[in-house]
CSV table of C-alpha atoms and ligand atoms in Angstrom, one decimal:
chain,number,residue,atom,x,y,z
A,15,UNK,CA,7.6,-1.0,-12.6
A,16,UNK,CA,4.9,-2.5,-11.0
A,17,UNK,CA,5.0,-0.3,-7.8
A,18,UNK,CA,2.3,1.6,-5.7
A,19,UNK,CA,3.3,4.4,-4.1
A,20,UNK,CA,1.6,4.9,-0.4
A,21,UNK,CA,1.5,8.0,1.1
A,22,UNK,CA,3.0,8.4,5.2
A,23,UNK,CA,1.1,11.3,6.6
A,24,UNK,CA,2.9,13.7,8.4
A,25,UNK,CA,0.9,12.7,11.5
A,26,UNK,CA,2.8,9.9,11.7
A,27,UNK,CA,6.1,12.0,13.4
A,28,UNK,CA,3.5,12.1,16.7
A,29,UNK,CA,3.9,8.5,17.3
A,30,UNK,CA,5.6,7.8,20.6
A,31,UNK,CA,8.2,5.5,20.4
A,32,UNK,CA,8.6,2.8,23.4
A,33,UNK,CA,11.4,3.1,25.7
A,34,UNK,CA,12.9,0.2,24.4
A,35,UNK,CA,13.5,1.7,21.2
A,36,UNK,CA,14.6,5.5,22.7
A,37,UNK,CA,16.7,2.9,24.3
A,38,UNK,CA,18.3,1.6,21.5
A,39,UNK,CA,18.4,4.6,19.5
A,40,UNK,CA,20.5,6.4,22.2
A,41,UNK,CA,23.2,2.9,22.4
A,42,UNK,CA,23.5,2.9,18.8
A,43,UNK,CA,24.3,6.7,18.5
A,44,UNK,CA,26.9,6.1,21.3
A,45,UNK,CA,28.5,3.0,19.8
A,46,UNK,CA,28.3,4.6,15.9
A,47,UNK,CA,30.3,7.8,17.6
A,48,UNK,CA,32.6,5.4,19.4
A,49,UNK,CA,33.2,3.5,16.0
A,50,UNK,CA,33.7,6.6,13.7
A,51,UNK,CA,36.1,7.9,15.9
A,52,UNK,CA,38.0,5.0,16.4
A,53,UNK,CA,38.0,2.8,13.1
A,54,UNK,CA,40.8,3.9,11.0
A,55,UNK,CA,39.8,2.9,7.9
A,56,UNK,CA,36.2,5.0,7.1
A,57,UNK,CA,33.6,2.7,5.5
A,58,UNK,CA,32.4,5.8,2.9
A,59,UNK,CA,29.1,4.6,1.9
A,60,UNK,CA,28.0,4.3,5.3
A,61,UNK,CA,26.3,7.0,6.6
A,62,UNK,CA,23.1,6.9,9.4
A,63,UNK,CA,19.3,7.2,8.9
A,64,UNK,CA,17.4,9.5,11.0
A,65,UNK,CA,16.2,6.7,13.4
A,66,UNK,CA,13.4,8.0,15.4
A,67,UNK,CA,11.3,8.8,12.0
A,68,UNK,CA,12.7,5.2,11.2
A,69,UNK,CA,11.2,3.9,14.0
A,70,UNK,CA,7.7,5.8,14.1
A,71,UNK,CA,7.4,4.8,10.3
A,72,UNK,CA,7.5,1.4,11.4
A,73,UNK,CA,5.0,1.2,13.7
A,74,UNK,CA,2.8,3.8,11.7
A,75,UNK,CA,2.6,0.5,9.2
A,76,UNK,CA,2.0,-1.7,11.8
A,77,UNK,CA,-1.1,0.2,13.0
A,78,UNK,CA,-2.2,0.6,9.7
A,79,UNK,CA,-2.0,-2.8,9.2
A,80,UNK,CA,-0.4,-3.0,5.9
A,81,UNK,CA,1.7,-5.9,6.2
A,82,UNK,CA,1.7,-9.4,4.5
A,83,UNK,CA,3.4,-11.3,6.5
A,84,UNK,CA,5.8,-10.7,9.6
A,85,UNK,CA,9.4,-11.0,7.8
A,86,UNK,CA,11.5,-8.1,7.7
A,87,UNK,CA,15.0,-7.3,5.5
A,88,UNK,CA,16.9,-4.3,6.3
A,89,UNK,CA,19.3,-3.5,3.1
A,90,UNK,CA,22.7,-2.4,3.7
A,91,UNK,CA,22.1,-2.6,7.6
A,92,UNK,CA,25.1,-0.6,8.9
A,93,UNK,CA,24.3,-0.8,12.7
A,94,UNK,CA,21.4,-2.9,12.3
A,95,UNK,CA,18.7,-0.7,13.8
A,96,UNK,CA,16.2,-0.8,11.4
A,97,UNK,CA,16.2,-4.4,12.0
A,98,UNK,CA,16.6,-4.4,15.9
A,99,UNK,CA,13.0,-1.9,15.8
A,100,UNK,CA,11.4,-4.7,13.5
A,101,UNK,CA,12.4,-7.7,16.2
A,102,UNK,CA,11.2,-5.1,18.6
A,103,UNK,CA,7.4,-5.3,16.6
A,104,UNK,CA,8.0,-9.0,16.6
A,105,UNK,CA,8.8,-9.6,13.1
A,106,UNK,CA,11.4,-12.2,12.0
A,107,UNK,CA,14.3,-9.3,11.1
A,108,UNK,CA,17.5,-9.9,9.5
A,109,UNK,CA,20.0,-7.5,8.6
A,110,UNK,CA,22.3,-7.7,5.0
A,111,UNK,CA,25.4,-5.8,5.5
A,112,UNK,CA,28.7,-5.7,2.8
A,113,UNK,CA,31.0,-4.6,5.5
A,114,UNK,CA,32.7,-6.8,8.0
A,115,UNK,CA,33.0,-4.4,10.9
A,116,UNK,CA,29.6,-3.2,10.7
A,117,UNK,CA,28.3,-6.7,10.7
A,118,UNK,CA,30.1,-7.3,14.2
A,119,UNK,CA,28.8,-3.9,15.4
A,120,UNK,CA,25.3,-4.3,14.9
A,121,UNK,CA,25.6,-8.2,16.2
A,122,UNK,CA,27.5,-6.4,19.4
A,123,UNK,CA,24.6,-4.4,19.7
A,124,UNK,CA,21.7,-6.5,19.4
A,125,UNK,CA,23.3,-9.1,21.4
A,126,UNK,CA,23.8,-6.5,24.5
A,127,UNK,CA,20.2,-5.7,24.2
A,128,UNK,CA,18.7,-9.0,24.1
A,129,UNK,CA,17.4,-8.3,20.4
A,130,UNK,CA,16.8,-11.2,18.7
A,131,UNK,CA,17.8,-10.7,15.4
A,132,UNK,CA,20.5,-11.9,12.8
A,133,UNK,CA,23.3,-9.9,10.6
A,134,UNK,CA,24.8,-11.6,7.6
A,135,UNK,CA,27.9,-10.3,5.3
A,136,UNK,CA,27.7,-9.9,2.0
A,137,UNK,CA,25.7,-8.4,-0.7
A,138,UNK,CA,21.6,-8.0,-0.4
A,139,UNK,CA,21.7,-8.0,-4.5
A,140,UNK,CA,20.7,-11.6,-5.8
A,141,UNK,CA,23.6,-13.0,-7.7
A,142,UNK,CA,21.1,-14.3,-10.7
A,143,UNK,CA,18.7,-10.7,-11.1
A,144,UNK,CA,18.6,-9.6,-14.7
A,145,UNK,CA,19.0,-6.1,-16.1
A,146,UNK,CA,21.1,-5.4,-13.0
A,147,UNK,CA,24.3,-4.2,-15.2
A,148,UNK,CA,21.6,-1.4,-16.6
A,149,UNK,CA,20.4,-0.1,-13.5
A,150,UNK,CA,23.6,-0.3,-11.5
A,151,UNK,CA,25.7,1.5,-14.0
A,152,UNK,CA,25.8,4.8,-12.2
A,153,UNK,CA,25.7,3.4,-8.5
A,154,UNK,CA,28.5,4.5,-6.9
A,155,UNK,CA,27.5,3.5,-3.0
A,156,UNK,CA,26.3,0.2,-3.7
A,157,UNK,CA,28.9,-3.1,-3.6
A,158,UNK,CA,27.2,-4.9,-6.7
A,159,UNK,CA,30.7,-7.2,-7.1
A,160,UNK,CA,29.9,-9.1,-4.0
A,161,UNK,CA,28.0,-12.4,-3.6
A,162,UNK,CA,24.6,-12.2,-2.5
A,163,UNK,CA,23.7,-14.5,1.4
A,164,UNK,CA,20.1,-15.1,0.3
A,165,UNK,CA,21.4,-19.1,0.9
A,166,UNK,CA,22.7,-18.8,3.9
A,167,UNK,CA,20.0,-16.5,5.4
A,168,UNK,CA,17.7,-19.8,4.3
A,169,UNK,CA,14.7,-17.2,2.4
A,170,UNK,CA,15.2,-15.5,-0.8
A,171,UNK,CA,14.0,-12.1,-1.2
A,172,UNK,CA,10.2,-12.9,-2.2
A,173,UNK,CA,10.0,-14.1,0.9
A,174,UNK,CA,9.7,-10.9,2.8
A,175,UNK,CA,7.3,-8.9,3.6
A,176,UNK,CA,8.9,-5.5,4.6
A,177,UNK,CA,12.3,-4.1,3.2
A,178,UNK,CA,14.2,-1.1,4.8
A,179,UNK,CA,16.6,0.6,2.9
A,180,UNK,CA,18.8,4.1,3.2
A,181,UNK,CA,20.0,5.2,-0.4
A,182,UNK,CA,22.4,7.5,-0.9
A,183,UNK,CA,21.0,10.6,-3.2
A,184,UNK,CA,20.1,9.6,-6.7
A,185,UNK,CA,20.7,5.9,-5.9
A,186,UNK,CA,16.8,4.9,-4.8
A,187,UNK,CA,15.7,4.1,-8.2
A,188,UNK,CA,18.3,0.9,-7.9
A,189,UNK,CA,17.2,-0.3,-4.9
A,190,UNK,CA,13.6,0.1,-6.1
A,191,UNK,CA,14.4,-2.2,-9.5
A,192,UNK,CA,16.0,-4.5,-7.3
A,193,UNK,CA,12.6,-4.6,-5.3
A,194,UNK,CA,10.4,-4.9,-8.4
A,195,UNK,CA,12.4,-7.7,-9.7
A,196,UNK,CA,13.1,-10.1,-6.9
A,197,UNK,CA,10.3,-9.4,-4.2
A,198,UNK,CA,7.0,-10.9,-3.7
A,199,UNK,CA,3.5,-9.4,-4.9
A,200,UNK,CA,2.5,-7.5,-1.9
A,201,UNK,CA,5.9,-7.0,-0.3
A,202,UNK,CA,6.4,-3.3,1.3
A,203,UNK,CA,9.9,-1.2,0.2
A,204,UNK,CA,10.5,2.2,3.3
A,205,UNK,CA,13.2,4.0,2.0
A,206,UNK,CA,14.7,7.2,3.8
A,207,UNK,CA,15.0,9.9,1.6
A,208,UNK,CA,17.0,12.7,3.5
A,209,UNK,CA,14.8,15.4,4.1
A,210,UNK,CA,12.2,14.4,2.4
A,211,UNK,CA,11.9,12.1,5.0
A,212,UNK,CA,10.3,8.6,4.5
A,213,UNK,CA,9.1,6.4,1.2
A,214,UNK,CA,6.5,3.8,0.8
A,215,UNK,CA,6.2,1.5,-1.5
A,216,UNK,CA,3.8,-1.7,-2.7
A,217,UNK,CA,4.7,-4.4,-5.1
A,218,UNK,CA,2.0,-5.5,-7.2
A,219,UNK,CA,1.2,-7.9,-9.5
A,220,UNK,CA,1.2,-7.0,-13.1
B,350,SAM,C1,23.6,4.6,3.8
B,350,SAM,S1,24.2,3.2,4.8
B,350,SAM,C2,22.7,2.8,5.7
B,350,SAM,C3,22.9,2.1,7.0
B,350,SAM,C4,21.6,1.8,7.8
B,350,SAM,N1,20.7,1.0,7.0
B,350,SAM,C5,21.0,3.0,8.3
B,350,SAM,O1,20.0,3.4,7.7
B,350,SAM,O2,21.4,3.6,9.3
B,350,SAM,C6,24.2,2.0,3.5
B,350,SAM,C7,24.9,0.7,3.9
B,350,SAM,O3,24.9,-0.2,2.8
B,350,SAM,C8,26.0,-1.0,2.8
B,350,SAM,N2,26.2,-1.6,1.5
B,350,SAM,C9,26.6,-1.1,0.3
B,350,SAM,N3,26.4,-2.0,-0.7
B,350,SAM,C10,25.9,-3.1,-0.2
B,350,SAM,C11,25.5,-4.4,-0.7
B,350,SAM,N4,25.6,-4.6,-2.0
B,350,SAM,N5,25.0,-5.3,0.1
B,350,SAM,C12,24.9,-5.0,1.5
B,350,SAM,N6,25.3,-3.9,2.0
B,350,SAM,C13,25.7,-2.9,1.2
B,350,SAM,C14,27.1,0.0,3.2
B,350,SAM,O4,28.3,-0.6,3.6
B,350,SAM,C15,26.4,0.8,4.2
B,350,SAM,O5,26.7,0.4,5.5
Protein backbone atom coordinates (compact mmCIF):
# COMPACT_ATOMS: atom_id res chain seq x y z
CA UNK A 1 0.00 0.00 0.00
CA UNK A 2 1.02 3.23 -0.87
CA UNK A 3 -0.53 5.02 2.19
CA UNK A 4 0.83 7.75 4.58
CA UNK A 5 -0.43 7.73 7.80
CA UNK A 6 -1.08 11.40 9.39
CA UNK A 7 -1.33 11.85 12.83
CA UNK A 8 -4.81 14.00 14.34
CA UNK A 9 -3.61 15.50 17.64
CA UNK A 10 -5.60 15.25 20.36
CA UNK A 11 -5.91 19.07 20.37
CA UNK A 12 -8.05 18.78 17.75
CA UNK A 13 -11.33 17.63 20.26
CA UNK A 14 -11.05 21.63 21.37
CA UNK A 15 -12.33 22.77 18.11
CA UNK A 16 -15.69 24.46 18.34
CA UNK A 17 -18.04 23.42 16.12
CA UNK A 18 -20.50 26.20 14.43
CA UNK A 19 -24.04 26.22 15.42
CA UNK A 20 -25.01 25.08 12.16
CA UNK A 21 -23.40 21.88 12.65
CA UNK A 22 -24.53 21.43 16.69
CA UNK A 23 -27.58 22.05 14.69
CA UNK A 24 -27.51 19.31 12.59
CA UNK A 25 -25.96 16.93 14.79
CA UNK A 26 -28.89 17.33 17.30
CA UNK A 27 -31.72 16.82 14.07
CA UNK A 28 -29.93 13.88 12.93
CA UNK A 29 -29.82 12.23 16.44
CA UNK A 30 -33.51 12.96 16.72
CA UNK A 31 -34.55 11.64 13.20
CA UNK A 32 -31.98 8.38 13.62
CA UNK A 33 -33.97 7.73 17.18
CA UNK A 34 -37.28 8.34 15.42
CA UNK A 35 -36.09 5.86 12.55
CA UNK A 36 -34.78 3.00 14.82
CA UNK A 37 -37.67 2.96 16.62
CA UNK A 38 -40.01 2.98 13.99
CA UNK A 39 -38.53 0.93 10.96
CA UNK A 40 -39.36 -2.54 11.34
CA UNK A 41 -36.96 -4.12 9.45
CA UNK A 42 -33.31 -3.12 11.22
CA UNK A 43 -30.68 -2.25 8.61
CA UNK A 44 -27.75 -4.38 10.79
CA UNK A 45 -24.73 -2.89 9.42
CA UNK A 46 -25.75 0.51 10.17
CA UNK A 47 -24.63 1.81 13.11
CA UNK A 48 -23.67 5.91 13.90
CA UNK A 49 -20.21 7.59 14.13
CA UNK A 50 -19.51 9.82 17.01
CA UNK A 51 -20.39 12.98 15.02
CA UNK A 52 -19.04 15.89 16.91
CA UNK A 53 -15.29 14.30 16.67
CA UNK A 54 -16.51 13.73 13.00
CA UNK A 55 -17.13 17.18 12.58
CA UNK A 56 -14.03 18.82 14.48
CA UNK A 57 -11.85 16.28 12.42
CA UNK A 58 -13.10 17.90 9.45
CA UNK A 59 -12.40 21.19 10.02
CA UNK A 60 -9.05 20.28 11.89
CA UNK A 61 -8.04 19.29 8.02
CA UNK A 62 -9.39 22.21 6.73
CA UNK A 63 -7.25 24.54 8.92
CA UNK A 64 -4.41 22.48 8.33
CA UNK A 65 -4.83 22.88 4.96
CA UNK A 66 -4.32 19.40 3.75
CA UNK A 67 -6.72 19.16 1.06
CA UNK A 68 -6.25 18.71 -2.76
CA UNK A 69 -9.10 19.74 -4.06
CA UNK A 70 -12.70 20.51 -2.57
CA UNK A 71 -14.67 17.12 -3.46
CA UNK A 72 -15.80 15.16 -0.73
CA UNK A 73 -17.28 11.20 -0.68
CA UNK A 74 -18.73 9.93 2.44
CA UNK A 75 -18.77 5.86 2.13
CA UNK A 76 -21.62 4.01 3.36
CA UNK A 77 -23.44 7.37 4.28
CA UNK A 78 -26.20 6.14 6.63
CA UNK A 79 -27.83 9.64 7.53
CA UNK A 80 -25.57 11.52 5.52
CA UNK A 81 -23.86 13.67 8.08
CA UNK A 82 -20.51 13.31 7.30
CA UNK A 83 -21.42 14.75 4.06
CA UNK A 84 -23.90 17.52 5.20
CA UNK A 85 -20.59 18.89 7.58
CA UNK A 86 -18.45 18.78 4.31
CA UNK A 87 -21.26 21.00 2.22
CA UNK A 88 -21.17 22.89 5.40
CA UNK A 89 -17.06 23.63 4.71
CA UNK A 90 -18.09 24.24 1.14
CA UNK A 91 -16.94 21.19 -0.52
CA UNK A 92 -18.82 19.47 -3.35
CA UNK A 93 -20.17 16.40 -0.89
CA UNK A 94 -21.93 13.41 -1.97
CA UNK A 95 -23.07 10.65 -0.01
CA UNK A 96 -22.95 6.53 -1.30
CA UNK A 97 -25.39 4.69 0.62
CA UNK A 98 -26.61 0.60 -0.11
CA UNK A 99 -29.73 1.08 1.66
CA UNK A 100 -32.96 2.59 0.29
CA UNK A 101 -34.38 3.98 3.49
CA UNK A 102 -31.37 5.55 4.57
CA UNK A 103 -30.83 7.23 1.30
CA UNK A 104 -34.37 8.94 1.75
CA UNK A 105 -33.45 9.80 5.36
CA UNK A 106 -30.42 11.55 4.83
CA UNK A 107 -31.97 13.38 1.54
CA UNK A 108 -35.05 14.32 4.16
CA UNK A 109 -32.57 15.74 6.27
CA UNK A 110 -30.36 17.76 4.21
CA UNK A 111 -33.28 18.98 2.29
CA UNK A 112 -34.94 20.47 5.71
CA UNK A 113 -31.74 22.16 6.37
CA UNK A 114 -31.01 23.72 3.20
CA UNK A 115 -27.77 21.53 2.78
CA UNK A 116 -26.82 21.20 -0.45
CA UNK A 117 -25.63 17.96 -0.96
CA UNK A 118 -26.63 14.67 -2.90
CA UNK A 119 -27.30 10.89 -1.73
CA UNK A 120 -27.06 8.08 -4.25
CA UNK A 121 -28.08 4.24 -3.77
CA UNK A 122 -26.02 1.66 -4.42
CA UNK A 123 -22.57 0.39 -3.76
CA UNK A 124 -19.45 2.91 -3.23
CA UNK A 125 -17.19 -0.25 -4.47
CA UNK A 126 -16.18 0.17 -8.25
CA UNK A 127 -17.70 -2.64 -10.19
CA UNK A 128 -14.22 -3.18 -12.26
CA UNK A 129 -11.48 -2.96 -8.93
CA UNK A 130 -9.23 -5.90 -9.00
CA UNK A 131 -8.11 -8.09 -6.08
CA UNK A 132 -11.49 -7.14 -4.46
CA UNK A 133 -12.63 -11.05 -4.03
CA UNK A 134 -9.22 -11.20 -1.81
CA UNK A 135 -9.72 -8.50 0.43
CA UNK A 136 -13.47 -8.71 0.73
CA UNK A 137 -13.50 -12.36 1.71
CA UNK A 138 -14.03 -11.88 5.40
CA UNK A 139 -16.24 -8.58 5.16
CA UNK A 140 -19.28 -9.25 6.65
CA UNK A 141 -20.79 -5.43 6.89
CA UNK A 142 -20.03 -4.43 3.58
CA UNK A 143 -22.65 -5.06 0.42
CA UNK A 144 -19.86 -6.06 -2.20
CA UNK A 145 -22.84 -7.74 -4.53
CA UNK A 146 -24.28 -4.41 -5.41
CA UNK A 147 -23.53 -2.22 -8.48
CA UNK A 148 -21.35 0.63 -7.88
CA UNK A 149 -23.21 4.68 -8.90
CA UNK A 150 -19.75 6.13 -9.71
CA UNK A 151 -21.79 6.77 -13.40
CA UNK A 152 -24.51 8.32 -12.25
CA UNK A 153 -22.79 10.44 -9.54
CA UNK A 154 -20.82 11.75 -12.97
CA UNK A 155 -16.91 11.39 -11.05
CA UNK A 156 -15.19 8.24 -10.43
CA UNK A 157 -13.48 7.74 -7.25
CA UNK A 158 -9.92 9.45 -8.28
CA UNK A 159 -11.73 12.21 -8.46
CA UNK A 160 -12.10 13.07 -4.81
CA UNK A 161 -10.22 14.64 -2.64
CA UNK A 162 -11.57 13.57 0.90
CA UNK A 163 -13.25 10.13 1.76
CA UNK A 164 -15.19 9.50 5.04
CA UNK A 165 -15.79 6.28 6.08
CA UNK A 166 -17.19 4.27 9.42
CA UNK A 167 -15.87 0.54 9.36
CA UNK A 168 -17.22 -1.86 11.42
CA UNK A 169 -14.25 -3.55 13.70
CA UNK A 170 -11.68 -5.47 11.73
CA UNK A 171 -13.21 -4.28 8.41
CA UNK A 172 -10.90 -0.88 7.84
CA UNK A 173 -8.18 -2.66 6.12
CA UNK A 174 -11.00 -3.14 3.11
CA UNK A 175 -12.01 0.10 2.83
CA UNK A 176 -8.38 1.16 2.95
CA UNK A 177 -7.47 -1.37 -0.29
CA UNK A 178 -10.43 0.04 -1.86
CA UNK A 179 -8.78 3.58 -1.26
CA UNK A 180 -5.35 2.54 -2.48
CA UNK A 181 -6.70 1.06 -5.61
CA UNK A 182 -9.16 3.43 -7.00
CA UNK A 183 -8.37 6.96 -5.53
CA UNK A 184 -6.20 9.73 -6.79
CA UNK A 185 -2.51 10.44 -5.68
CA UNK A 186 -3.00 12.83 -2.94
CA UNK A 187 -6.60 11.97 -2.02
CA UNK A 188 -7.28 11.93 1.96
CA UNK A 189 -9.15 8.56 3.63
CA UNK A 190 -10.79 9.75 7.82
CA UNK A 191 -11.96 6.70 9.07
CA UNK A 192 -13.70 6.38 12.69
CA UNK A 193 -12.19 3.88 14.55
CA UNK A 194 -14.42 3.46 17.75
CA UNK A 195 -12.60 4.48 20.56
CA UNK A 196 -9.70 4.95 19.13
CA UNK A 197 -11.21 7.73 17.68
CA UNK A 198 -10.24 9.20 14.27
CA UNK A 199 -7.77 7.88 11.23
CA UNK A 200 -5.90 9.69 8.64
CA UNK A 201 -4.71 8.75 5.72
CA UNK A 202 -2.61 10.01 2.40
CA UNK A 203 -2.47 8.28 -0.94
CA UNK A 204 0.76 8.55 -2.57
CA UNK A 205 2.32 7.85 -5.59
CA UNK A 206 4.44 4.86 -5.80
C1 LIG B 1 -21.36 1.82 10.07
S1 LIG B 1 -22.56 2.58 9.03
C2 LIG B 1 -21.93 4.26 8.95
C3 LIG B 1 -22.96 5.31 8.63
C4 LIG B 1 -22.42 6.75 8.56
N1 LIG B 1 -21.32 6.89 7.63
C5 LIG B 1 -21.94 7.21 9.93
O1 LIG B 1 -20.74 7.24 10.16
O2 LIG B 1 -22.78 7.55 10.78
C6 LIG B 1 -22.09 1.88 7.44
C7 LIG B 1 -23.10 2.11 6.34
O3 LIG B 1 -22.58 1.56 5.12
C8 LIG B 1 -23.66 1.03 4.36
N2 LIG B 1 -23.09 0.09 3.36
C9 LIG B 1 -22.67 -1.19 3.53
N3 LIG B 1 -22.15 -1.68 2.38
C10 LIG B 1 -22.21 -0.68 1.47
C11 LIG B 1 -21.80 -0.55 0.11
N4 LIG B 1 -21.20 -1.54 -0.55
N5 LIG B 1 -22.03 0.62 -0.52
C12 LIG B 1 -22.65 1.66 0.13
N6 LIG B 1 -23.04 1.60 1.41
C13 LIG B 1 -22.82 0.46 2.09
C14 LIG B 1 -24.56 0.41 5.43
O4 LIG B 1 -25.89 0.24 4.96
C15 LIG B 1 -24.44 1.44 6.56
O5 LIG B 1 -25.46 2.41 6.49
Amino acid sequence: MSLQSIVIPDSMREIELSQEATQLMDRANEKIERFMLRDQQVIENFVTCDFHLLGQSLLWIEQNHLLAGDRFCELGSGFGVAAMLAAMQDMEAVGIEIEASLVEQSSELADELGIGVDFFQGSFIPRDVNGLLDWGADIEHVDTGEGDVYEEIGLSMDEFDLFFAFPWPGEHEFFESVFDACAADGALLLTYRGREGMNLVRKQAD
